[in-house]
XYZ file of C-alpha atoms in Angstrom:
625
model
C -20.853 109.536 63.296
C -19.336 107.166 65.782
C -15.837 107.278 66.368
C -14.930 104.295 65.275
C -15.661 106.091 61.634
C -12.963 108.542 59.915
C -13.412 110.929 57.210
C -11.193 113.070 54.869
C -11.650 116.980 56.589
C -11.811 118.075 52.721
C -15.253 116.068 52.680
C -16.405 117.929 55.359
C -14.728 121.582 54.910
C -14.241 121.322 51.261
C -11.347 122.331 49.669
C -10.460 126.360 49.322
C -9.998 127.547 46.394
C -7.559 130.071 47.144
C -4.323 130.612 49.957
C -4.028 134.134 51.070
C -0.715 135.649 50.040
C -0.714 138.986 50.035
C 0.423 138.559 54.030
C 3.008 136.474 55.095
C 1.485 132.915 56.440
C 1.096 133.340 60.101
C 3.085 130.074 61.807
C 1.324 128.491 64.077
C 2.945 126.535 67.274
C 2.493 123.139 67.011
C -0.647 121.534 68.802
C 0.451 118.632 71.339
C -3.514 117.662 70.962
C -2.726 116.926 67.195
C -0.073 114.687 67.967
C -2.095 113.287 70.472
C -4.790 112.240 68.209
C -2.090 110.875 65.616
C -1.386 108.402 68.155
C -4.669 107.534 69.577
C -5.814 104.674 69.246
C -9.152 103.925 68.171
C -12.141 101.676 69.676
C -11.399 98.213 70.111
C -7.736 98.694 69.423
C -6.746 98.472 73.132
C -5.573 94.940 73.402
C -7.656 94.355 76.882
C -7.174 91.245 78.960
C -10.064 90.277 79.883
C -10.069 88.706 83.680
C -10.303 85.528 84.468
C -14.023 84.845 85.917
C -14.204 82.896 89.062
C -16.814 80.474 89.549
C -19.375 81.560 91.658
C -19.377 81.189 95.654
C -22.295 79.778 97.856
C -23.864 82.682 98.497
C -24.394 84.154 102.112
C -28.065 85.769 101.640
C -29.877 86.977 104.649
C -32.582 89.152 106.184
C -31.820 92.036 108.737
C -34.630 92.486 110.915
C -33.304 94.778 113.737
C -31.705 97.756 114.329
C -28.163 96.190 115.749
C -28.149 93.467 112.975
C -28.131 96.357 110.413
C -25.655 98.624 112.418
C -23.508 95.517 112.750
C -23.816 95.075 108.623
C -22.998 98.762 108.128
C -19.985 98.508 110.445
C -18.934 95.753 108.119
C -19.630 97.792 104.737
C -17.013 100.290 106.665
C -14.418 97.976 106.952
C -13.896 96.707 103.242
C -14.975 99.996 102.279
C -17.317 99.482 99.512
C -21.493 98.696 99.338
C -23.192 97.245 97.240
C -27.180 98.840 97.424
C -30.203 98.580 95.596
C -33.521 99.617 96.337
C -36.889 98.228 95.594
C -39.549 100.039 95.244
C -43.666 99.774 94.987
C -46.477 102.544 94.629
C -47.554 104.571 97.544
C -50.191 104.276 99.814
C -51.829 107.755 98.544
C -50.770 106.235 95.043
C -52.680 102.859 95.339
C -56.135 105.099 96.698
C -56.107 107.282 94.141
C -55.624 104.710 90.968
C -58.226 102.637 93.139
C -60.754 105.672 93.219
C -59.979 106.107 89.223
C -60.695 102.443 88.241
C -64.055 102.935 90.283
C -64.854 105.592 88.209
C -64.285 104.018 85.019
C -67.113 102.069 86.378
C -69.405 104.025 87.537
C -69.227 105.909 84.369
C -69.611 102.154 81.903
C -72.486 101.413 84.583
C -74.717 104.413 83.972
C -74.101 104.183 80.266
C -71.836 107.505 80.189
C -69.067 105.205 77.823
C -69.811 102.157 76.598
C -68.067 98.884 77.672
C -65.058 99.083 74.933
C -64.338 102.557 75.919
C -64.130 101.502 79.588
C -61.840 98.511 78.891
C -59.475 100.964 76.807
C -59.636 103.577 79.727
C -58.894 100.788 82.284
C -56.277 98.857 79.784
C -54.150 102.730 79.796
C -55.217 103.019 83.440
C -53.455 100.077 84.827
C -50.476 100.541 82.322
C -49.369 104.234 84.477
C -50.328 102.217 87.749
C -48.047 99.580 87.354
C -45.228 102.026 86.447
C -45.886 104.362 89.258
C -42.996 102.170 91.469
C -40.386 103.683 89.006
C -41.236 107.307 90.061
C -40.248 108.686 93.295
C -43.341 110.970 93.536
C -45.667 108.092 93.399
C -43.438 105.301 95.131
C -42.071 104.146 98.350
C -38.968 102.143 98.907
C -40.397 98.736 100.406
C -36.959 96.974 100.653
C -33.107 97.776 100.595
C -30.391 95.256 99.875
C -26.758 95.894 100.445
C -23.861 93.887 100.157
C -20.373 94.558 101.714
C -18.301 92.267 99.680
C -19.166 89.638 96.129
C -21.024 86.519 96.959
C -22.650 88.092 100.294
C -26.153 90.334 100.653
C -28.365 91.463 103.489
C -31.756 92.366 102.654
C -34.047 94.344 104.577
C -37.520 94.082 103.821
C -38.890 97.793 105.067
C -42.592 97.628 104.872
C -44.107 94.140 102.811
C -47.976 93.088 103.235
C -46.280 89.580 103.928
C -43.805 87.914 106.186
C -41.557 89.443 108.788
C -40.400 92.949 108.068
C -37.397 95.263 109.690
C -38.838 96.222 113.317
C -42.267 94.854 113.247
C -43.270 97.298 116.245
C -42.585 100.623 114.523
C -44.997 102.164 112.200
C -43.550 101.490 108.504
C -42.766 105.585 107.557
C -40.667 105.349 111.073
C -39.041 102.090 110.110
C -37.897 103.383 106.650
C -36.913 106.863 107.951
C -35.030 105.174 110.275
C -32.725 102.767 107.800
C -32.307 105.663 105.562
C -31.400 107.516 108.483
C -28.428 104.961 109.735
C -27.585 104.544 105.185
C -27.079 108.196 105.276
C -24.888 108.064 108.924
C -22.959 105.463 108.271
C -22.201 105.193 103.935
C -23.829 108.619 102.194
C -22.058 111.024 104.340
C -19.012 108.420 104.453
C -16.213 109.971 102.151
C -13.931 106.269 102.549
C -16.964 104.255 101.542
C -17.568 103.235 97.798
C -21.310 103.612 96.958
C -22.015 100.887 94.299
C -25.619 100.639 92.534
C -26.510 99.592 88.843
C -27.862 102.752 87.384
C -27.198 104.837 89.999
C -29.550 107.720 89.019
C -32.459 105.752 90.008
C -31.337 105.344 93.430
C -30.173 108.763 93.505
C -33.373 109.983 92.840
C -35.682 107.795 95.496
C -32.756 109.267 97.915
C -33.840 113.140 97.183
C -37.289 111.933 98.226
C -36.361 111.437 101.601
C -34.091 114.259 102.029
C -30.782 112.054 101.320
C -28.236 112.827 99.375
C -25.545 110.188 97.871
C -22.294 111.629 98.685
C -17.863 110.703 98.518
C -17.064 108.255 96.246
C -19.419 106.521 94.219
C -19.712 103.828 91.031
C -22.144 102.568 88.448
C -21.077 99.923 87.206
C -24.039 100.650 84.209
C -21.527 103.114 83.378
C -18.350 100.911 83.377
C -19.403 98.309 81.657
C -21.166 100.501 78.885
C -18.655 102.574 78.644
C -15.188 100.031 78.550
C -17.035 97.898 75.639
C -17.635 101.101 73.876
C -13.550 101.581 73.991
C -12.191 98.576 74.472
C -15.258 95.813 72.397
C -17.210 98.256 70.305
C -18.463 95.120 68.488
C -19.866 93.488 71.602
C -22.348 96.906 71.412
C -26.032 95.291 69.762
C -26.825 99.038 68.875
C -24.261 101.683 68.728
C -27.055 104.386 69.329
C -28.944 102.245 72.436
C -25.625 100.882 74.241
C -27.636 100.063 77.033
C -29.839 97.582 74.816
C -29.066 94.135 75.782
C -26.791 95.502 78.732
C -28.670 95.666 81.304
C -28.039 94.193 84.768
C -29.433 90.828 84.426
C -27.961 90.782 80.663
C -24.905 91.422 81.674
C -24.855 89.253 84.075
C -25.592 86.177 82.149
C -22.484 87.463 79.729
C -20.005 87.648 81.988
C -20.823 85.531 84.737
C -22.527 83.014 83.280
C -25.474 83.538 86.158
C -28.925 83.912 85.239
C -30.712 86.353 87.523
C -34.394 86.362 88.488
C -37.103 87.941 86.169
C -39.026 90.630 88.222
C -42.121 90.022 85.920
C -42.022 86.626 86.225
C -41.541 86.882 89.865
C -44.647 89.056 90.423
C -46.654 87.110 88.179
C -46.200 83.623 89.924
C -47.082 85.479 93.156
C -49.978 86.850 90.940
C -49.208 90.694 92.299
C -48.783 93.868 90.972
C -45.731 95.180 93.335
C -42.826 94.311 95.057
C -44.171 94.897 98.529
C -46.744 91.915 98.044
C -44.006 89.579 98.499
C -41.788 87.826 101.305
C -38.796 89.252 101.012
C -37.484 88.108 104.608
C -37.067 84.768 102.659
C -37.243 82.737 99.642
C -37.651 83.886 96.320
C -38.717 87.581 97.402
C -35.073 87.483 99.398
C -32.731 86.304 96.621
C -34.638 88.741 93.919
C -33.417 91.459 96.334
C -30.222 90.000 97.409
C -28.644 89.744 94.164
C -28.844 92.758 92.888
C -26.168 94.231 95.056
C -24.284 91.430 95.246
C -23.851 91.286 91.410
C -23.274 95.329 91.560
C -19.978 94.779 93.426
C -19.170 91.772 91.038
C -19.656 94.178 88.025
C -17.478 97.017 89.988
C -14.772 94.906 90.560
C -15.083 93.013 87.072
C -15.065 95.930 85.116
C -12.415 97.981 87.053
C -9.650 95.619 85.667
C -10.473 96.660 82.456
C -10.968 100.450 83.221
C -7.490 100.289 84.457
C -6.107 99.053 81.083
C -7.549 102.112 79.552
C -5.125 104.591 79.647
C -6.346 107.692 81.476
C -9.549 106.403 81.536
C -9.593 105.148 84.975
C -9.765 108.440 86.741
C -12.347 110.067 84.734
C -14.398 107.464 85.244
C -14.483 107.435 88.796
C -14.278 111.509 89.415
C -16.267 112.765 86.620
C -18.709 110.189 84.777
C -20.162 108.140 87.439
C -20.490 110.696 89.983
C -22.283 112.596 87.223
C -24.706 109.826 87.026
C -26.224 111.629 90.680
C -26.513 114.540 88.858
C -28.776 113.364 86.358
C -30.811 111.764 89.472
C -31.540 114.712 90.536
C -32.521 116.534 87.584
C -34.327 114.080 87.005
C -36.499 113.925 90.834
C -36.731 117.763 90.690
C -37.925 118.163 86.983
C -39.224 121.737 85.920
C -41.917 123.605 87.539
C -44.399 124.231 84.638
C -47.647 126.582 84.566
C -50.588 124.886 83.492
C -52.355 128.378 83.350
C -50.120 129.879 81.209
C -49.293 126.926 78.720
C -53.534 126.919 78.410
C -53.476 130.432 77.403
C -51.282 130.041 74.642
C -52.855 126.754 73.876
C -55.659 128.957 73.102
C -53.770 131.604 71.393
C -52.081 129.250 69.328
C -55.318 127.387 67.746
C -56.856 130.541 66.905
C -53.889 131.366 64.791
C -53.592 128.015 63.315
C -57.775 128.687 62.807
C -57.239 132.094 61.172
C -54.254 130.815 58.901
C -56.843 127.669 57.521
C -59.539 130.046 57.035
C -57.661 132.572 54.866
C -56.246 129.860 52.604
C -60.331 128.873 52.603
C -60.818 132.337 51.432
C -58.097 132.204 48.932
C -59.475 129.384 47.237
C -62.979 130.783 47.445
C -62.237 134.374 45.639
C -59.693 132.956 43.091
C -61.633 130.124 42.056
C -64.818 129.413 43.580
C -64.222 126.227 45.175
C -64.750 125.014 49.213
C -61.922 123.124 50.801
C -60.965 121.574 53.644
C -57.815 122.036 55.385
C -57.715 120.030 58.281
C -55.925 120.958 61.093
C -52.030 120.485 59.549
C -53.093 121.976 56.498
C -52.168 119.186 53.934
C -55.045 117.171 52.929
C -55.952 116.210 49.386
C -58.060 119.280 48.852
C -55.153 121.670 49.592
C -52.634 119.838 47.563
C -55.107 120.287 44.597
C -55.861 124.100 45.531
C -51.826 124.103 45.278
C -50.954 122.350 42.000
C -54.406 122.059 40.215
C -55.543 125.399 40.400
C -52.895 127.423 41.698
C -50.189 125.535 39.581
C -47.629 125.837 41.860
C -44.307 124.089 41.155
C -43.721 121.239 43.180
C -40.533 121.266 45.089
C -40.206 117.535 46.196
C -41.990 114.275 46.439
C -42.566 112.133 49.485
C -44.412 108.899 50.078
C -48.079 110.161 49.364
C -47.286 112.398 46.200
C -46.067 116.037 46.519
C -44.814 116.959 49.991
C -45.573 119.917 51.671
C -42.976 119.827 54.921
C -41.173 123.563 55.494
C -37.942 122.573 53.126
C -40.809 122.345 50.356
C -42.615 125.161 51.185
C -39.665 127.553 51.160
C -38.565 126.004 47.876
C -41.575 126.204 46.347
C -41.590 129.901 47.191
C -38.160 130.314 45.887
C -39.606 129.475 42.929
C -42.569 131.624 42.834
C -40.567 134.386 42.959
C -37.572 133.513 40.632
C -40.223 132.173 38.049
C -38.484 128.519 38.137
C -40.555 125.806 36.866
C -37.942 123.149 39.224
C -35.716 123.659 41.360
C -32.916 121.977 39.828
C -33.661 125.582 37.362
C -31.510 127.662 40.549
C -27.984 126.818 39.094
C -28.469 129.446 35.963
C -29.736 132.517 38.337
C -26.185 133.471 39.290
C -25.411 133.557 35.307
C -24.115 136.304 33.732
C -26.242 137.119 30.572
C -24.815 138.111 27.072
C -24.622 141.535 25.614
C -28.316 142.377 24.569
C -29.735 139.251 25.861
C -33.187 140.477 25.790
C -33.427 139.963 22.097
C -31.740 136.882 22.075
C -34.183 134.217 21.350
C -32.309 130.583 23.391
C -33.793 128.039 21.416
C -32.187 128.916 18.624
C -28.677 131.016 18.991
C -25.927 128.632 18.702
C -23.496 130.901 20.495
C -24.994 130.285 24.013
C -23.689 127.874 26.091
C -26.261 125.422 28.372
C -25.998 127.836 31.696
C -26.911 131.014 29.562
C -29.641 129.558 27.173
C -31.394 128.310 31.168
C -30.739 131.510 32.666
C -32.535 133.778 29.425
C -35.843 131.290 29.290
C -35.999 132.115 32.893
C -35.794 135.631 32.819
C -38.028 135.741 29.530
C -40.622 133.522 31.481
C -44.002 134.975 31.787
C -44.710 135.833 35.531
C -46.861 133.571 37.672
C -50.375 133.906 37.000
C -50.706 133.464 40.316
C -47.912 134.070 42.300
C -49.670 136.592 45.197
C -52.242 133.914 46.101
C -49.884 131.155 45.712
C -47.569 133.022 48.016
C -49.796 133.698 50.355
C -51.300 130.058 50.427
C -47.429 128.880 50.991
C -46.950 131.597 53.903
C -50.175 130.307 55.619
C -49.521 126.778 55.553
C -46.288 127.823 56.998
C -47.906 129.432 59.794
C -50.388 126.124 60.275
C -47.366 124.183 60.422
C -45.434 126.066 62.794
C -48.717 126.278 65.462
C -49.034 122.462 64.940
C -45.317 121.722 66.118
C -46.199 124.545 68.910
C -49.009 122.627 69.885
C -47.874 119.170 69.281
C -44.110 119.713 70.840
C -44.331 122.491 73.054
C -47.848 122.070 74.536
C -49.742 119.203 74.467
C -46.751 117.340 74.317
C -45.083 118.696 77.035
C -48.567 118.151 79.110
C -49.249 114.798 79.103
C -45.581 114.611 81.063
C -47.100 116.228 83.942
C -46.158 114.651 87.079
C -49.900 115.094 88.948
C -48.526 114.109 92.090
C -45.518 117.268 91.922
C -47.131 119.358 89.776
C -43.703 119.333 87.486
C -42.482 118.013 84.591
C -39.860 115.117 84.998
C -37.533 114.653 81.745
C -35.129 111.570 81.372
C -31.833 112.211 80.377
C -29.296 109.770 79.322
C -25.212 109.636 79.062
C -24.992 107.535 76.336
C -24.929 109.354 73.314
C -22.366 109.278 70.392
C -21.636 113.215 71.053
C -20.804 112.787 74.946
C -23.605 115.117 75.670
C -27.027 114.190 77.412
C -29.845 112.905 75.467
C -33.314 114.108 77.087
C -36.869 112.105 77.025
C -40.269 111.732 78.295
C -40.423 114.946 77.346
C -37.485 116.214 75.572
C -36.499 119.035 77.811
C -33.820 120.476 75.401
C -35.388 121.482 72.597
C -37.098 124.341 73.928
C -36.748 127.311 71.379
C -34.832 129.502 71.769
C -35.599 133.009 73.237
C -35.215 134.836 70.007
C -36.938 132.580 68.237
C -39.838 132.040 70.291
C -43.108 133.792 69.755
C -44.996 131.762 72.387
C -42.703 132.279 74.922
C -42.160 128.694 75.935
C -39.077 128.947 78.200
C -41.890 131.159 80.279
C -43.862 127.926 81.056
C -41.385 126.790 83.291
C -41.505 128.331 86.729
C -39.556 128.838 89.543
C -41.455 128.383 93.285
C -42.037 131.355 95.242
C -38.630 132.332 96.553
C -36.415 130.729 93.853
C -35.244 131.900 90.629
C -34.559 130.162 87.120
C -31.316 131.268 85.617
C -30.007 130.417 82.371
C -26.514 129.486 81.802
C -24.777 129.366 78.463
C -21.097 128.245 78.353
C -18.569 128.957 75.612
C -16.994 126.390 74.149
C -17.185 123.737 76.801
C -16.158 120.577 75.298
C -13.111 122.560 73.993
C -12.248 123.653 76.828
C -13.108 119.898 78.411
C -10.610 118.634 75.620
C -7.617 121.377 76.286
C -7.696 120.282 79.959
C -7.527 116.609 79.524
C -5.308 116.745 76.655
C -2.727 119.498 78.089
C -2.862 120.826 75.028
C -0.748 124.574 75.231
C -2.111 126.162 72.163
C -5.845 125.391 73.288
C -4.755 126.441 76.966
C -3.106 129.365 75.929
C -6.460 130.843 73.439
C -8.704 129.769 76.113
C -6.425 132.129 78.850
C -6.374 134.741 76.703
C -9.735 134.988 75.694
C -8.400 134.088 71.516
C -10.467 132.711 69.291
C -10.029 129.152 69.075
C -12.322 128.461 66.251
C -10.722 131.474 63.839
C -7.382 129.839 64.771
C -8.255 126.746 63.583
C -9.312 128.161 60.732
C -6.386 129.987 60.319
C -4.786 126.589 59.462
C -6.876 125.117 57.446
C -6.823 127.793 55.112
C -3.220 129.089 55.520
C -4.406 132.879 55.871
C -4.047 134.847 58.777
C -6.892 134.989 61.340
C -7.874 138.521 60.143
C -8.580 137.259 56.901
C -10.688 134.406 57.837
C -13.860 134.937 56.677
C -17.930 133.720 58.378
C -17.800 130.636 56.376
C -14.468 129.619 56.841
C -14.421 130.127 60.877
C -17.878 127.887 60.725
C -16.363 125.139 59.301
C -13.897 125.481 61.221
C -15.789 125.119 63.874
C -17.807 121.680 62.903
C -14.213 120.157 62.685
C -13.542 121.490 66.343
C -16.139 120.317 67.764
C -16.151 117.063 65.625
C -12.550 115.925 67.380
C -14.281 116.028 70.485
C -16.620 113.379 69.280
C -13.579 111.617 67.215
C -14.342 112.721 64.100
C -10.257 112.791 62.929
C -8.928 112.795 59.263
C -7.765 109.277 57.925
């Protein structure tokens, strides 16, 4: 739910049935956070003047080739105290031999008729796809060129190591010449706390930093960040998709909106020059120059753009600058270092796990065999036709649900259909009448035909007069099994293989992508998803074991309470949330508390928990109407 949405808390708590009053009503201190969110205002509802855009200047564009002409650029980044900085990037020289060796296998193999000529062009096709992305990891890529611009309308570019046209001193070998700018970067902006670090999607920079042992530090912005970010508050409807933000924001994008300027295409830039990479053009000139040139230029434009309307948000400026675009480093660096993983281990309980999920398919096999004489197949997830029809042809099972392909068999219908089994319920709309009370001598009551009983108590006597299930035992047993089919397959699919085929072969780790922009403020993980690993107690695999610390470190887990509360009482200066938080109270059982009108010792499980979804929900701004 976005925040832009409200909702009535009695839709989401329900309404309690009773107030406590055998103890006097505790009173409660008013909450300055509740008043607060009485009078916040609500996306889009900040009245924003937009600036004025300038029209754009002739632009000063221009290679540095030499040491002094770059120390003389960096003295001048010093003295209006922001940089613009972008880097570009193209694969590695180790990179390009070993994706050269792999394509000349693909052909050696079509050539002495190991795989035939379709199987080679698919192999190549997938092949090329991971070589042409190898630029945008930091394991398999080299920064070729940096750009960096001291004020709008003004860029130096310095073209590191390019196959073509002048490069930054020609003498040196190209590792010394790009140790060497990164070197005088990190002297004269990283480690400069009165310098502004600008880049567009600062992580990515962040991360090709780390590889050479440089780290981004003082003050830094993305303006990815700002300008995502202020539309979400200030022109949610200017937002193509509320759950990609990004989509149809991205540098170039947003360029054309707000400036009017339309940037140049890196594809179409590499395919003119009919190259694969960056570092196969001129960039000391020409087209190769002003692809590099603008992209820092245009980062300052955005920074100073969007910080006019940051500044109309109220509050908003400072958390932008000291907590959500520094943070943006952080996930960088997550991102660069990944997580160790052991490929031993993980192939172990690959193992493990497909013998389970073998010995699970076979006793279902066996089930079917003793009970009724019949061979099936169950595949490897356990729901093919011939199942389905051990199920509810011969087993007569009661189906639980339907999906698109007849009755499903997905872990909510499983444990329904079990539910049944064992309450003797022929649907499971049939659960409302087992919490009935039954009549005085209801066994020889017959329910078709008493006129006394009312519709709850006639459904709950058929049920308990039901015949058992002629085959409840097997059909249990069937259910449990497919469960435990299931459950390997999501081990194996999720956990396993599909953690795998995310590892990094140059690192030996495995790299997730996070993102900021998600509707609950908290990171959203990719490529693999590196937050869903079970949890410890529920974990029979022992995933969280895959992951690895070298020798000499150590993995530690951290789990803190309540953090977006406790994010929320500091921003908000909210002195009941201060004060439960100081004195170790229970901020979820007050809430509670007064929502129900009882005192907190009365609250009960149920009513703290939904408590607690309307907590948390604020911080998300989920808010009554």
């Amino acid at each position: 739910m976005t925040g832009s949405e409200n909702m009535k808390l009695g839709s989401l708590f329900g309404r309690p049935k009773t107030l406590a009053s055998s103890k006097k009503q505790v009173p409660v201190k008013e909450s300055k956070l509740a008043v607060e969110m009485e009078k916040k205002k609500k996306p889009g509802q900040f009245d924003i003047v937009w600036p004025k855009v300038e029209p754009q200047q002739v632009k000063d564009y221009k290679a540095i080739l030499t040491v002094s002409e770059l120390k003389k650029y960096l003295e001048r980044c010093i003295q209006t105290g922001k940089v613009g900085f972008d880097w570009e990037t193209a694969a590695s020289k180790e990179i390009r031999v070993h994706y050269k060796n792999s394509f000349e296998d693909i052909e050696e193999a079509r050539t002495t008729g190991i795989i035939d000529d379709k199987e080679a062009e698919s192999r190549s096709e997938s092949l090329e796809k991971a070589y042409l992305k190898t630029p945008l990891d930091p394991w398999k890529g080299e920064i070729c060129t940096v750009s960096l611009s001291a004020a709008a309308h003004e860029s130096r570019v310095v073209p590191i190591s390019h196959k073509i046209g002048q490069v930054f001193e020609p003498s040196m070998d190209r590792d010394e010449a790009r140790k060497l700018v990164l070197d005088l970067l990190d002297e004269y902006l990283f480690k400069n706390e009165k310098v502004l670090k600008i880049a567009v999607n600062l992580s990515f920079e962040t991360k090709y930093a780390a590889k050479y042992g440089k780290y981004i530090l003082g003050k830094v912005a993305d303006p990815l960040i700002m300008w995502v970010r202020c539309l979400q508050i200030a022109a949610p409807q200017k937002i193509n998709n509320p759950k990609k933000p990004t989509s149809g924001w991205g540098l170039k994008p947003a360029t054309k909106h707000i400036f009017g300027v339309t940037m140049n295409d890196f594809s179409a830039l590499l395919k003119k020059y009919k190259v694969n990479f960056f570092d196969e053009i001129d960039a000391s000139k020409g087209e190769g120059l002003l692809y590099s040139a603008e992209d820092s230029d245009y980062a300052v434009q955005h920074y100073e753009y969007w910080s006019q309307i940051a500044a109309q948000i109220p509050r908003y400026e400072e958390w932008l600058h000291k907590i959500e675009m520094p943070f943006t480093r952080v996930i960088g660096l997550m991102e660069y270092w990944g997580m160790n993983w052991d490929p031993n281990l993980a192939t172990q309980k690959k193992q493990e796990a497909e013998i389970m999920q073998e010995q699970a398919a076979e006793r279902i096999k066996q089930i079917a065999k003793e009970t009724f004489n019949i061979d099936i197949n169950t595949g490897k997830s356990g729901k093919t036709n011939e199942v389905k029809s051990l199920m509810f042809d011969y087993l007569k099972i009661p189906i639980a649900k339907y999906g698109k392909t007849g009755a499903s068999l997905d872990q909510e219908a499983l444990i329904d259909m079990a539910f049944m089994l064992e309450n003797k319920l022929n649907d499971i709309d049939e659960e409302k009448y087992l919490g009935v009370s039954f009549p005085e001598n209801w066994e020889k009551i017959d329910p078709e035909k008493d006129p006394t009983l009312d519709k709850l108590e006639r459904g709950a006597i058929r049920i308990a007069k039901r015949e058992p299930h002629p085959y409840k035992e097997q059909a249990l047993e069937v259910i449990d099994q497919l469960k435990k089919i299931q459950k390997y397959t999501t081990l194996l699919s999720s956990h396993i293989i599909g953690r795998e085929k995310y590892l990094n072969f140059m690192s030996g780790r495995i790299h997730a992508g996070y993102s900021p922009f998600t509707e609950t403020g908290r990171l959203n993980s990719f490529n693999p998803n590196g937050q869903n690993v079970p949890r410890p107690d529920n974990d029979e695999f022992k995933i969280r074991n895959f992951f690895v610390p070298k020798p000499g470190k150590i993995l530690f887990f951290i789990d803190f309470s309540g953090f977006e509360l406790r994010l929320m009482a500091w921003k908000s200066g909210d002195e009941v949330m201060t004060e439960l938080f100081n004195t170790g109270g229970d901020m979820h059982r007050r809430t509670a508390s007064v929502m129900t009108g009882k005192p907190e010792d009365e609250i009960v499980k149920k009513e703290r928990t939904d408590a607690k979804a309307g907590n948390f929900g604020r911080v998300i701004g989920l808010m009554p109407k």
